[in-house]
PDB file of C-alpha atoms in Angstrom:
ATOM      1  CA  MET A 746      67.532 -61.216 -41.587  1.00 89.00           C
ATOM      2  CA  THR A 747      63.651 -59.874 -41.247  1.00 93.00           C
ATOM      3  CA  TYR A 748      62.262 -55.759 -41.342  1.00 94.00           C
ATOM      4  CA  ASP A 749      62.026 -56.478 -37.456  1.00 94.00           C
ATOM      5  CA  ASP A 750      65.675 -56.931 -37.261  1.00 94.00           C
ATOM      6  CA  LEU A 751      66.582 -53.032 -39.181  1.00 93.00           C
ATOM      7  CA  PRO A 752      65.914 -51.352 -35.968  1.00 90.00           C
ATOM      8  CA  ARG A 753      68.113 -53.228 -33.524  1.00 92.00           C
ATOM      9  CA  LEU A 754      70.962 -52.851 -36.963  1.00 93.00           C
ATOM     10  CA  MET A 755      70.357 -49.025 -36.709  1.00 90.00           C
ATOM     11  CA  THR A 756      71.041 -49.241 -32.763  1.00 89.00           C
ATOM     12  CA  LEU A 757      74.193 -49.935 -33.598  1.00 90.00           C
ATOM     13  CA  MET A 758      75.573 -46.526 -35.316  1.00 88.00           C
ATOM     14  CA  THR A 759      75.838 -44.085 -32.885  1.00 79.00           C
ATOM     15  CA  GLY A 760      77.191 -40.656 -32.917  1.00 64.00           C
ATOM     16  CA  ASP A 761      76.545 -36.604 -33.665  1.00 57.00           C
ATOM     17  CA  GLU A 762      75.616 -36.984 -37.463  1.00 56.00           C
ATOM     18  CA  LYS A 763      73.390 -40.044 -37.521  1.00 53.00           C
ATOM     19  CA  HIS A 764      70.199 -37.678 -38.823  1.00 55.00           C
ATOM     20  CA  SER A 765      67.908 -40.481 -37.522  1.00 62.00           C
ATOM     21  CA  THR A 766      64.836 -38.533 -38.765  1.00 63.00           C
ATOM     22  CA  SER A 767      66.160 -38.355 -42.344  1.00 66.00           C
ATOM     23  CA  ALA A 768      67.134 -42.252 -41.805  1.00 70.00           C
ATOM     24  CA  THR A 769      63.963 -43.691 -40.989  1.00 82.00           C
ATOM     25  CA  SER A 770      61.896 -41.680 -43.296  1.00 89.00           C
ATOM     26  CA  THR A 771      63.548 -44.055 -45.999  1.00 92.00           C
ATOM     27  CA  LEU A 772      63.745 -47.153 -44.230  1.00 93.00           C
ATOM     28  CA  ASP A 773      60.324 -48.723 -45.440  1.00 96.00           C
ATOM     29  CA  VAL A 774      61.232 -48.091 -48.871  1.00 97.00           C
ATOM     30  CA  LEU A 775      64.529 -49.496 -48.747  1.00 97.00           C
ATOM     31  CA  TRP A 776      63.248 -52.737 -47.035  1.00 97.00           C
ATOM     32  CA  VAL A 777      61.154 -53.169 -50.192  1.00 98.00           C
ATOM     33  CA  LEU A 778      63.689 -52.503 -52.577  1.00 98.00           C
ATOM     34  CA  TYR A 779      65.942 -54.660 -50.999  1.00 97.00           C
ATOM     35  CA  SER A 780      63.819 -57.374 -49.832  1.00 96.00           C
ATOM     36  CA  ASP A 781      61.481 -58.089 -53.378  1.00 97.00           C
ATOM     37  CA  ILE A 782      62.317 -55.571 -55.996  1.00 98.00           C
ATOM     38  CA  LEU A 783      65.794 -55.248 -56.964  1.00 98.00           C
ATOM     39  CA  ARG A 784      67.535 -58.093 -58.806  1.00 97.00           C
ATOM     40  CA  LEU A 785      71.008 -57.720 -56.738  1.00 96.00           C
ATOM     41  CA  ASP A 786      73.272 -60.631 -55.390  1.00 95.00           C
ATOM     42  CA  PRO A 787      75.589 -60.061 -52.230  1.00 95.00           C
ATOM     43  CA  ALA A 788      78.124 -62.701 -53.321  1.00 94.00           C
ATOM     44  CA  ASN A 789      78.539 -60.939 -56.657  1.00 95.00           C
ATOM     45  CA  PRO A 790      78.199 -56.948 -55.881  1.00 93.00           C
ATOM     46  CA  ASP A 791      79.500 -56.008 -59.179  1.00 92.00           C
ATOM     47  CA  ASP A 792      77.492 -58.415 -61.774  1.00 95.00           C
ATOM     48  CA  PRO A 793      77.018 -56.168 -64.622  1.00 94.00           C
ATOM     49  CA  ASN A 794      73.481 -57.444 -65.231  1.00 94.00           C
ATOM     50  CA  ARG A 795      72.621 -56.384 -61.823  1.00 97.00           C
ATOM     51  CA  ASP A 796      69.752 -53.882 -61.409  1.00 98.00           C
ATOM     52  CA  ARG A 797      70.768 -50.490 -60.421  1.00 98.00           C
ATOM     53  CA  PHE A 798      70.106 -48.453 -56.999  1.00 97.00           C
ATOM     54  CA  TYR A 799      71.198 -44.867 -56.380  1.00 97.00           C
ATOM     55  CA  LEU A 800      70.626 -43.073 -52.993  1.00 95.00           C
ATOM     56  CA  SER A 801      70.348 -39.827 -53.894  1.00 93.00           C
ATOM     57  CA  LYS A 802      68.868 -38.392 -50.902  1.00 88.00           C
ATOM     58  CA  GLY A 803      72.059 -39.893 -49.151  1.00 82.00           C
ATOM     59  CA  HIS A 804      72.333 -38.005 -45.860  1.00 79.00           C
ATOM     60  CA  GLY A 805      71.271 -39.771 -42.839  1.00 74.00           C
ATOM     61  CA  PRO A 806      72.366 -43.317 -44.403  1.00 88.00           C
ATOM     62  CA  MET A 807      71.830 -45.182 -41.281  1.00 90.00           C
ATOM     63  CA  ALA A 808      68.573 -47.345 -42.735  1.00 92.00           C
ATOM     64  CA  TYR A 809      70.774 -47.783 -45.920  1.00 94.00           C
ATOM     65  CA  TYR A 810      73.363 -49.811 -44.072  1.00 94.00           C
ATOM     66  CA  ALA A 811      71.091 -51.311 -41.494  1.00 95.00           C
ATOM     67  CA  VAL A 812      69.630 -52.772 -45.159  1.00 96.00           C
ATOM     68  CA  LEU A 813      72.789 -53.444 -46.474  1.00 97.00           C
ATOM     69  CA  ALA A 814      73.498 -54.932 -43.305  1.00 96.00           C
ATOM     70  CA  ALA A 815      70.191 -57.149 -43.572  1.00 96.00           C
ATOM     71  CA  ARG A 816      70.601 -58.282 -47.129  1.00 96.00           C
ATOM     72  CA  GLU A 817      74.475 -59.156 -46.340  1.00 95.00           C
ATOM     73  CA  PHE A 818      76.388 -56.652 -48.359  1.00 96.00           C
ATOM     74  CA  LEU A 819      77.501 -55.769 -44.913  1.00 95.00           C
ATOM     75  CA  SER A 820      78.170 -57.287 -41.723  1.00 93.00           C
ATOM     76  CA  PRO A 821      76.130 -56.180 -38.402  1.00 93.00           C
ATOM     77  CA  GLU A 822      79.777 -56.151 -36.952  1.00 93.00           C
ATOM     78  CA  GLU A 823      80.948 -53.075 -39.250  1.00 93.00           C
ATOM     79  CA  LEU A 824      77.943 -50.858 -38.066  1.00 93.00           C
ATOM     80  CA  SER A 825      79.152 -50.010 -34.931  1.00 91.00           C
ATOM     81  CA  SER A 826      82.016 -48.178 -36.981  1.00 90.00           C
ATOM     82  CA  PHE A 827      79.737 -45.971 -38.285  1.00 90.00           C
ATOM     83  CA  GLY A 828      81.126 -42.580 -38.403  1.00 82.00           C
ATOM     84  CA  GLY A 829      84.578 -43.214 -37.232  1.00 84.00           C
ATOM     85  CA  TYR A 830      87.500 -41.657 -38.623  1.00 83.00           C
ATOM     86  CA  ASP A 831      89.217 -44.853 -40.750  1.00 87.00           C
ATOM     87  CA  SER A 832      85.432 -46.184 -41.150  1.00 90.00           C
ATOM     88  CA  PRO A 833      83.940 -46.970 -44.472  1.00 92.00           C
ATOM     89  CA  LEU A 834      80.287 -45.839 -43.383  1.00 91.00           C
ATOM     90  CA  GLY A 835      80.575 -42.384 -43.275  1.00 87.00           C
ATOM     91  CA  SER A 836      77.653 -39.612 -42.912  1.00 84.00           C
ATOM     92  CA  HIS A 837      77.597 -40.106 -46.756  1.00 87.00           C
ATOM     93  CA  PRO A 838      78.006 -43.345 -48.656  1.00 90.00           C
ATOM     94  CA  ASP A 839      81.091 -43.742 -51.136  1.00 91.00           C
ATOM     95  CA  ARG A 840      80.789 -46.426 -53.413  1.00 92.00           C
ATOM     96  CA  THR A 841      84.685 -47.118 -53.501  1.00 92.00           C
ATOM     97  CA  LEU A 842      84.504 -48.211 -49.826  1.00 93.00           C
ATOM     98  CA  VAL A 843      80.986 -49.782 -48.994  1.00 94.00           C
ATOM     99  CA  ARG A 844      80.266 -53.013 -50.551  1.00 92.00           C
ATOM    100  CA  GLY A 845      77.123 -52.674 -52.939  1.00 93.00           C
ATOM    101  CA  VAL A 846      76.717 -48.957 -53.015  1.00 95.00           C
ATOM    102  CA  ASP A 847      76.423 -47.858 -56.292  1.00 94.00           C
ATOM    103  CA  ILE A 848      77.116 -44.249 -56.109  1.00 93.00           C
ATOM    104  CA  GLY A 849      78.728 -41.488 -53.794  1.00 90.00           C
ATOM    105  CA  SER A 850      76.369 -39.260 -52.325  1.00 83.00           C
ATOM    106  CA  GLY A 851      76.024 -35.845 -50.907  1.00 73.00           C
ATOM    107  CA  SER A 852      75.729 -33.245 -53.612  1.00 75.00           C
ATOM    108  CA  LEU A 853      71.746 -32.766 -53.686  1.00 79.00           C
ATOM    109  CA  GLY A 854      70.031 -32.808 -56.899  1.00 80.00           C
ATOM    110  CA  HIS A 855      72.744 -34.826 -58.627  1.00 90.00           C
ATOM    111  CA  GLY A 856      71.245 -38.393 -58.743  1.00 94.00           C
ATOM    112  CA  LEU A 857      68.296 -38.349 -61.151  1.00 96.00           C
ATOM    113  CA  ALA A 858      70.184 -37.245 -63.459  1.00 95.00           C
ATOM    114  CA  LEU A 859      73.074 -39.848 -62.888  1.00 96.00           C
ATOM    115  CA  ALA A 860      70.451 -42.298 -62.816  1.00 97.00           C
ATOM    116  CA  ALA A 861      69.001 -41.396 -66.328  1.00 97.00           C
ATOM    117  CA  GLY A 862      72.618 -41.392 -67.818  1.00 97.00           C
ATOM    118  CA  THR A 863      72.560 -45.205 -66.626  1.00 98.00           C
ATOM    119  CA  ALA A 864      69.387 -45.785 -67.380  1.00 98.00           C
ATOM    120  CA  VAL A 865      70.151 -44.712 -71.473  1.00 98.00           C
ATOM    121  CA  ALA A 866      73.596 -46.762 -71.148  1.00 97.00           C
ATOM    122  CA  LEU A 867      71.928 -49.903 -70.556  1.00 97.00           C
ATOM    123  CA  GLN A 868      69.258 -49.544 -72.993  1.00 96.00           C
ATOM    124  CA  ILE A 869      72.226 -48.916 -75.701  1.00 96.00           C
ATOM    125  CA  ARG A 870      73.929 -52.427 -74.258  1.00 96.00           C
ATOM    126  CA  ASN A 871      70.305 -53.960 -74.630  1.00 96.00           C
ATOM    127  CA  SER A 872      70.715 -55.029 -70.766  1.00 97.00           C
ATOM    128  CA  SER A 873      67.440 -56.132 -69.083  1.00 95.00           C
ATOM    129  CA  ALA A 874      68.854 -54.539 -65.718  1.00 97.00           C
ATOM    130  CA  ARG A 875      66.923 -51.361 -64.489  1.00 98.00           C
ATOM    131  CA  VAL A 876      67.691 -47.939 -62.320  1.00 98.00           C
ATOM    132  CA  PHE A 877      66.285 -47.023 -58.961  1.00 98.00           C
ATOM    133  CA  VAL A 878      67.245 -43.768 -57.581  1.00 97.00           C
ATOM    134  CA  LEU A 879      65.628 -42.998 -54.438  1.00 96.00           C
ATOM    135  CA  ILE A 880      65.318 -38.792 -53.971  1.00 94.00           C
ATOM    136  CA  GLY A 881      64.026 -36.694 -51.428  1.00 91.00           C
ATOM    137  CA  ASP A 882      61.232 -33.749 -51.427  1.00 90.00           C
ATOM    138  CA  ALA A 883      63.499 -30.856 -50.693  1.00 87.00           C
ATOM    139  CA  GLU A 884      66.376 -32.269 -53.216  1.00 88.00           C
ATOM    140  CA  LEU A 885      63.469 -31.679 -56.000  1.00 89.00           C
ATOM    141  CA  ASP A 886      64.367 -27.864 -55.302  1.00 85.00           C
ATOM    142  CA  GLU A 887      67.542 -28.378 -57.072  1.00 86.00           C
ATOM    143  CA  GLY A 888      67.109 -27.608 -60.733  1.00 86.00           C
ATOM    144  CA  SER A 889      69.146 -29.733 -62.317  1.00 91.00           C
ATOM    145  CA  ASN A 890      66.267 -32.759 -61.835  1.00 92.00           C
ATOM    146  CA  MET A 891      63.783 -30.946 -63.769  1.00 92.00           C
ATOM    147  CA  GLU A 892      66.251 -31.337 -66.682  1.00 94.00           C
ATOM    148  CA  ALA A 893      66.947 -34.660 -65.738  1.00 96.00           C
ATOM    149  CA  ILE A 894      62.875 -35.095 -65.191  1.00 96.00           C
ATOM    150  CA  GLN A 895      62.344 -34.074 -69.244  1.00 96.00           C
ATOM    151  CA  PHE A 896      65.269 -35.838 -70.188  1.00 97.00           C
ATOM    152  CA  ALA A 897      64.293 -38.730 -68.852  1.00 97.00           C
ATOM    153  CA  ALA A 898      60.778 -38.720 -70.367  1.00 96.00           C
ATOM    154  CA  ARG A 899      61.530 -37.353 -73.623  1.00 96.00           C
ATOM    155  CA  SER A 900      64.076 -40.332 -73.793  1.00 96.00           C
ATOM    156  CA  ASN A 901      61.392 -43.031 -73.079  1.00 96.00           C
ATOM    157  CA  LEU A 902      63.325 -44.434 -70.262  1.00 97.00           C
ATOM    158  CA  GLY A 903      61.123 -47.378 -69.284  1.00 97.00           C
ATOM    159  CA  ASN A 904      64.100 -49.019 -67.383  1.00 97.00           C
ATOM    160  CA  LEU A 905      64.081 -46.033 -65.166  1.00 98.00           C
ATOM    161  CA  THR A 906      62.517 -45.485 -61.315  1.00 98.00           C
ATOM    162  CA  ALA A 907      62.527 -42.546 -58.920  1.00 98.00           C
ATOM    163  CA  VAL A 908      61.396 -42.643 -55.605  1.00 98.00           C
ATOM    164  CA  VAL A 909      60.321 -39.421 -53.572  1.00 96.00           C
ATOM    165  CA  ILE A 910      60.387 -39.879 -50.110  1.00 94.00           C
ATOM    166  CA  ASP A 911      57.628 -37.020 -49.617  1.00 92.00           C
ATOM    167  CA  ASN A 912      58.113 -35.788 -45.956  1.00 86.00           C
ATOM    168  CA  ASP A 913      56.909 -31.992 -46.233  1.00 79.00           C
ATOM    169  CA  SER A 914      60.468 -30.986 -46.512  1.00 75.00           C
ATOM    170  CA  ALA A 915      60.781 -29.045 -49.290  1.00 72.00           C
ATOM    171  CA  GLY A 916      60.681 -25.394 -49.255  1.00 65.00           C
ATOM    172  CA  LEU A 917      58.993 -24.470 -52.622  1.00 69.00           C
ATOM    173  CA  GLY A 918      56.051 -26.686 -52.387  1.00 69.00           C
ATOM    174  CA  TRP A 919      54.582 -28.555 -55.477  1.00 71.00           C
ATOM    175  CA  PRO A 920      51.236 -27.050 -56.395  1.00 76.00           C
ATOM    176  CA  GLY A 921      49.359 -30.393 -57.734  1.00 82.00           C
ATOM    177  CA  GLY A 922      51.970 -32.266 -55.575  1.00 89.00           C
ATOM    178  CA  ILE A 923      54.790 -33.890 -56.310  1.00 93.00           C
ATOM    179  CA  ALA A 924      53.850 -36.245 -59.151  1.00 94.00           C
ATOM    180  CA  SER A 925      51.980 -33.643 -61.421  1.00 93.00           C
ATOM    181  CA  ARG A 926      55.565 -32.260 -61.899  1.00 92.00           C
ATOM    182  CA  PHE A 927      56.829 -35.091 -63.139  1.00 96.00           C
ATOM    183  CA  ALA A 928      53.345 -36.490 -65.192  1.00 96.00           C
ATOM    184  CA  VAL A 929      53.849 -33.481 -67.139  1.00 95.00           C
ATOM    185  CA  GLU A 930      56.490 -33.869 -68.691  1.00 95.00           C
ATOM    186  CA  GLY A 931      55.343 -37.655 -69.577  1.00 96.00           C
ATOM    187  CA  TRP A 932      56.178 -39.819 -66.715  1.00 97.00           C
ATOM    188  CA  HIS A 933      54.104 -42.983 -65.114  1.00 97.00           C
ATOM    189  CA  THR A 934      53.449 -41.518 -61.593  1.00 97.00           C
ATOM    190  CA  SER A 935      52.133 -43.635 -58.309  1.00 97.00           C
ATOM    191  CA  ASP A 936      51.241 -41.726 -55.043  1.00 96.00           C
ATOM    192  CA  VAL A 937      51.610 -44.486 -51.982  1.00 97.00           C
ATOM    193  CA  ASP A 938      51.722 -44.408 -48.563  1.00 97.00           C
ATOM    194  CA  GLY A 939      55.451 -44.718 -47.935  1.00 96.00           C
ATOM    195  CA  ARG A 940      55.241 -46.880 -44.828  1.00 96.00           C
ATOM    196  CA  ASP A 941      53.064 -49.805 -46.747  1.00 97.00           C
ATOM    197  CA  HIS A 942      55.056 -52.324 -47.463  1.00 98.00           C
ATOM    198  CA  SER A 943      52.202 -53.777 -50.258  1.00 98.00           C
ATOM    199  CA  ALA A 944      51.208 -50.785 -51.819  1.00 98.00           C
ATOM    200  CA  LEU A 945      55.208 -49.884 -51.999  1.00 98.00           C
ATOM    201  CA  ARG A 946      55.473 -53.402 -53.624  1.00 97.00           C
ATOM    202  CA  GLN A 947      52.486 -52.840 -56.197  1.00 97.00           C
ATOM    203  CA  ALA A 948      53.726 -49.506 -57.166  1.00 97.00           C
ATOM    204  CA  PHE A 949      57.430 -50.654 -58.025  1.00 97.00           C
ATOM    205  CA  ARG A 950      56.244 -54.103 -59.950  1.00 96.00           C
ATOM    206  CA  THR A 951      53.471 -51.749 -62.587  1.00 93.00           C
ATOM    207  CA  ASP A 952      54.274 -51.976 -65.731  1.00 90.00           C
ATOM    208  CA  HIS A 953      55.777 -48.797 -67.207  1.00 89.00           C
ATOM    209  CA  THR A 954      58.049 -50.511 -70.347  1.00 87.00           C
ATOM    210  CA  ASP A 955      57.540 -47.387 -72.419  1.00 89.00           C
ATOM    211  CA  ARG A 956      58.102 -44.843 -70.373  1.00 96.00           C
ATOM    212  CA  PRO A 957      59.924 -43.708 -66.730  1.00 98.00           C
ATOM    213  CA  HIS A 958      58.030 -44.065 -63.574  1.00 98.00           C
ATOM    214  CA  VAL A 959      58.128 -42.013 -60.396  1.00 98.00           C
ATOM    215  CA  VAL A 960      56.986 -43.725 -56.932  1.00 98.00           C
ATOM    216  CA  VAL A 961      56.419 -40.796 -54.620  1.00 97.00           C
ATOM    217  CA  ALA A 962      56.351 -42.014 -51.062  1.00 97.00           C
ATOM    218  CA  HIS A 963      54.017 -40.099 -48.262  1.00 94.00           C
ATOM    219  CA  VAL A 964      55.968 -40.501 -44.891  1.00 92.00           C
ATOM    220  CA  GLU A 965      55.329 -38.545 -41.669  1.00 82.00           C
ATOM    221  CA  LYS A 966      58.045 -37.515 -39.808  1.00 66.00           C
ATOM    222  CA  LYS A 967      59.194 -39.316 -36.874  1.00 59.00           C
ATOM    223  CA  GLU A 968      61.733 -37.619 -34.473  1.00 53.00           C
ATOM    224  CA  GLY A 969      64.386 -39.856 -33.157  1.00 48.00           C
TER     225      GLY A 969
END
C-alpha cells in the first residue's frame, strides 16, 4: 500500500473516541518512519535486532493503526473493530494486544523515559538497533520528560531519536522554540515541516552517533 491508501484505511475506524485531529497530526511522520526509516519486519515483529518505535503520544491512534495496516502488521479488516468492546484496537495502543506495537500508551510523559532506558539496554548489548519515540508538544509539559532529556544527552545515546509533533498544543509554551530545550542539554536538533516527507526523511537520516537527536515536526492542526 501507499500513502494515498491511508485516508481510506482511517475511514474504516468509527466511533466517538477517534480524536481524528490528533491522529492526522501524526500521519505523515508515522508514514515516513514506517515506510523509509524503521528497520522492521512484519513477518517477525519481535525480532530482537529490530528498531523500536514508541508512540508516547498515544491518544488518537487512528493514524498509527492505519499505518500498521498499510505496512502489513495488521489487516485492513481489523480496523473496522476499532474501539469495540472486544477489539484489540483500543483508544490507546496496547502492546500486549496489537501486533507490532512496542509500548502501551496513555500515561503522558512516560514514552521518552522508556525510550531512553531501551536505548541504554541496546547499547549494553552492542546492538545496532535504534529507538524512535513520538511525543506531543503538550506532553512536554510533563516534568518527567525534562529528566529524560537530561539523562539521554549525558548518556550519549546516539541510538535515540525523539520526534515532537508541534501543533501549538502546549499550554506553557517554549521560549526559543521546542528544539532549544533539547539543544541546551546537548541534543542534536532538527526543525522541519511535519507534512514534508522529503524533509522528514532527511532529518531522520541525520548522523548523530555521539548524541541523541530530536526532530521537531511542525504541523498545523486540521479539524476532522
